mmCIF file of C-alpha atoms in Angstrom:
data_model
loop_
_atom_site.group_PDB
_atom_site.id
_atom_site.type_symbol
_atom_site.label_atom_id
_atom_site.label_comp_id
_atom_site.label_asym_id
_atom_site.label_seq_id
_atom_site.Cartn_x
_atom_site.Cartn_y
_atom_site.Cartn_z
ATOM 1 C CA MET A 985 -56.177 17.482 -18.145
ATOM 2 C CA GLU A 986 -52.567 18.385 -16.979
ATOM 3 C CA ILE A 987 -54.062 21.996 -16.019
ATOM 4 C CA ILE A 988 -56.085 20.099 -13.201
ATOM 5 C CA MET A 989 -53.619 17.858 -12.440
ATOM 6 C CA ILE A 990 -51.170 21.594 -11.608
ATOM 7 C CA VAL A 991 -53.868 22.445 -10.135
ATOM 8 C CA LEU A 992 -53.980 19.741 -7.587
ATOM 9 C CA ALA A 993 -50.495 19.114 -7.095
ATOM 10 C CA ALA A 994 -50.414 23.263 -6.593
ATOM 11 C CA ILE A 995 -53.684 23.162 -3.423
ATOM 12 C CA LEU A 996 -51.693 20.060 -1.817
ATOM 13 C CA PHE A 997 -48.389 22.545 -2.214
ATOM 14 C CA ALA A 998 -50.301 25.481 -0.864
ATOM 15 C CA THR A 999 -51.884 22.816 2.183
ATOM 16 C CA GLY A 1000 -49.142 21.319 3.057
ATOM 17 C CA VAL A 1001 -47.021 24.893 3.004
ATOM 18 C CA TYR A 1002 -49.767 26.217 5.516
ATOM 19 C CA ASN A 1003 -49.399 22.521 7.364
ATOM 20 C CA LEU A 1004 -46.114 23.179 7.768
ATOM 21 C CA LEU A 1005 -46.511 26.473 9.835
ATOM 22 C CA GLN A 1006 -48.518 25.641 12.337
ATOM 23 C CA LYS A 1007 -47.324 24.769 15.967
ATOM 24 C CA GLN A 1008 -48.908 21.073 16.555
ATOM 25 C CA LEU A 1009 -45.834 18.530 14.940
ATOM 26 C CA LEU A 1010 -48.939 16.068 13.633
ATOM 27 C CA ARG A 1011 -50.202 18.989 11.436
ATOM 28 C CA ILE A 1012 -46.272 18.789 10.480
ATOM 29 C CA ILE A 1013 -46.277 15.640 9.629
ATOM 30 C CA ILE A 1014 -49.805 16.197 7.702
ATOM 31 C CA GLY A 1015 -47.343 19.096 5.860
ATOM 32 C CA THR A 1016 -44.842 16.882 4.269
ATOM 33 C CA ALA A 1017 -47.001 14.103 3.043
ATOM 34 C CA LEU A 1018 -49.431 16.948 1.424
ATOM 35 C CA ILE A 1019 -45.692 18.341 0.057
ATOM 36 C CA SER A 1020 -45.222 15.163 -0.941
ATOM 37 C CA HIS A 1021 -47.763 13.672 -2.913
ATOM 38 C CA GLY A 1022 -48.037 17.678 -4.888
ATOM 39 C CA ALA A 1023 -44.408 15.968 -5.998
ATOM 40 C CA HIS A 1024 -45.863 12.964 -6.637
ATOM 41 C CA LEU A 1025 -48.800 14.310 -8.716
ATOM 42 C CA PHE A 1026 -46.112 17.440 -10.484
ATOM 43 C CA ILE A 1027 -43.668 14.619 -11.466
ATOM 44 C CA LEU A 1028 -46.504 12.832 -13.129
ATOM 45 C CA THR A 1029 -47.641 15.508 -14.906
ATOM 46 C CA MET A 1030 -44.225 16.569 -16.288
ATOM 47 C CA GLY A 1031 -44.344 13.315 -17.295
ATOM 48 C CA LYS A 1032 -47.171 13.732 -19.907
ATOM 49 C CA LEU A 1033 -49.819 12.006 -19.611
ATOM 50 C CA LYS A 1034 -51.417 9.727 -22.179
ATOM 51 C CA ARG A 1035 -53.609 6.651 -21.444
ATOM 52 C CA GLY A 1036 -54.105 3.731 -23.434
ATOM 53 C CA ALA A 1037 -50.348 3.526 -24.652
ATOM 54 C CA PRO A 1038 -48.376 1.247 -22.631
ATOM 55 C CA PRO A 1039 -45.407 1.326 -20.758
ATOM 56 C CA VAL A 1040 -43.455 -0.361 -23.397
ATOM 57 C CA GLU A 1041 -42.431 -0.537 -26.552
ATOM 58 C CA ALA A 1042 -44.491 -3.408 -28.616
ATOM 59 C CA HIS A 1043 -44.713 -4.299 -32.202
ATOM 60 C CA GLY A 1044 -47.426 -2.130 -34.030
ATOM 61 C CA VAL A 1045 -47.489 0.408 -31.521
ATOM 62 C CA SER A 1046 -45.761 3.684 -33.076
ATOM 63 C CA ASP A 1047 -46.897 5.440 -29.660
ATOM 64 C CA TYR A 1048 -45.809 4.208 -26.268
ATOM 65 C CA ALA A 1049 -45.763 6.126 -22.574
ATOM 66 C CA ASP A 1050 -42.580 6.969 -20.680
ATOM 67 C CA PRO A 1051 -41.319 4.672 -17.957
ATOM 68 C CA LEU A 1052 -39.323 7.375 -15.793
ATOM 69 C CA PRO A 1053 -41.624 9.255 -14.726
ATOM 70 C CA GLN A 1054 -43.551 6.556 -13.460
ATOM 71 C CA ALA A 1055 -40.411 4.778 -11.433
ATOM 72 C CA LEU A 1056 -39.863 7.801 -9.863
ATOM 73 C CA ILE A 1057 -42.705 7.933 -8.730
ATOM 74 C CA LEU A 1058 -43.014 4.603 -7.027
ATOM 75 C CA THR A 1059 -39.291 4.998 -6.021
ATOM 76 C CA SER A 1060 -40.609 9.214 -3.990
ATOM 77 C CA ILE A 1061 -43.476 7.005 -2.773
ATOM 78 C CA VAL A 1062 -41.612 4.196 -1.053
ATOM 79 C CA ILE A 1063 -39.239 6.595 0.382
ATOM 80 C CA SER A 1064 -41.862 9.292 1.349
ATOM 81 C CA PHE A 1065 -43.885 6.389 3.258
ATOM 82 C CA GLY A 1066 -40.427 5.401 4.739
ATOM 83 C CA VAL A 1067 -39.753 9.388 5.834
ATOM 84 C CA THR A 1068 -43.767 9.413 7.292
ATOM 85 C CA SER A 1069 -43.438 6.877 9.302
ATOM 86 C CA PHE A 1070 -40.086 7.447 10.838
ATOM 87 C CA LEU A 1071 -41.678 11.406 11.781
ATOM 88 C CA LEU A 1072 -44.688 9.922 13.445
ATOM 89 C CA VAL A 1073 -42.174 7.678 15.527
ATOM 90 C CA LEU A 1074 -40.155 10.869 16.319
ATOM 91 C CA ALA A 1075 -43.507 12.967 17.359
ATOM 92 C CA TYR A 1076 -45.267 9.828 18.743
ATOM 93 C CA ARG A 1077 -41.275 9.530 20.986
ATOM 94 C CA ALA A 1078 -40.856 13.165 21.522
ATOM 95 C CA TYR A 1079 -44.732 13.880 22.856
ATOM 96 C CA LYS A 1080 -44.179 10.638 25.316
ATOM 97 C CA LEU A 1081 -41.183 12.443 27.173
ATOM 98 C CA ASN A 1082 -42.959 15.967 27.153
ATOM 99 C CA ASN A 1083 -46.232 15.308 27.654
ATOM 100 C CA THR A 1084 -47.402 17.690 24.692
ATOM 101 C CA ASP A 1085 -46.937 18.011 20.984
ATOM 102 C CA ASN A 1086 -46.931 21.643 20.798
ATOM 103 C CA MET A 1087 -43.314 23.232 18.873
ATOM 104 C CA GLU A 1088 -43.299 26.687 20.558
ATOM 105 C CA LYS A 1089 -43.132 24.292 24.134
ATOM 106 C CA LEU A 1090 -41.139 22.010 22.297
ATOM 107 C CA ARG A 1091 -38.440 24.637 21.635
ATOM 108 C CA GLY A 1092 -37.300 24.449 25.827
ATOM 109 C CA SER A 1093 -36.683 27.743 28.219
ATOM 110 C CA GLU A 1094 -33.704 29.609 27.936
#
């Protein structure tokens, strides 16, 4: 199961980097979101996937899941949501001011 999650995280990283290298501003924002989702899967996979184990110690349970990766992923999801929403507002404002989302045209002339 860990191999599938790592391959999926690698695919998300690869498509995110591909979108970051595009000229349209919206594709760049989608690329940052894909990279953050790949990081979430990577953190979850590094925390060892355990099915059916409670995240806290209970009576009679000797094998429990580590709650730290889940807490890190939850924090990371909130941060990536904030960053993505900020980038979307910034892109909308740039589009309204310049009537384009092409990074070559937004760069300006010398």
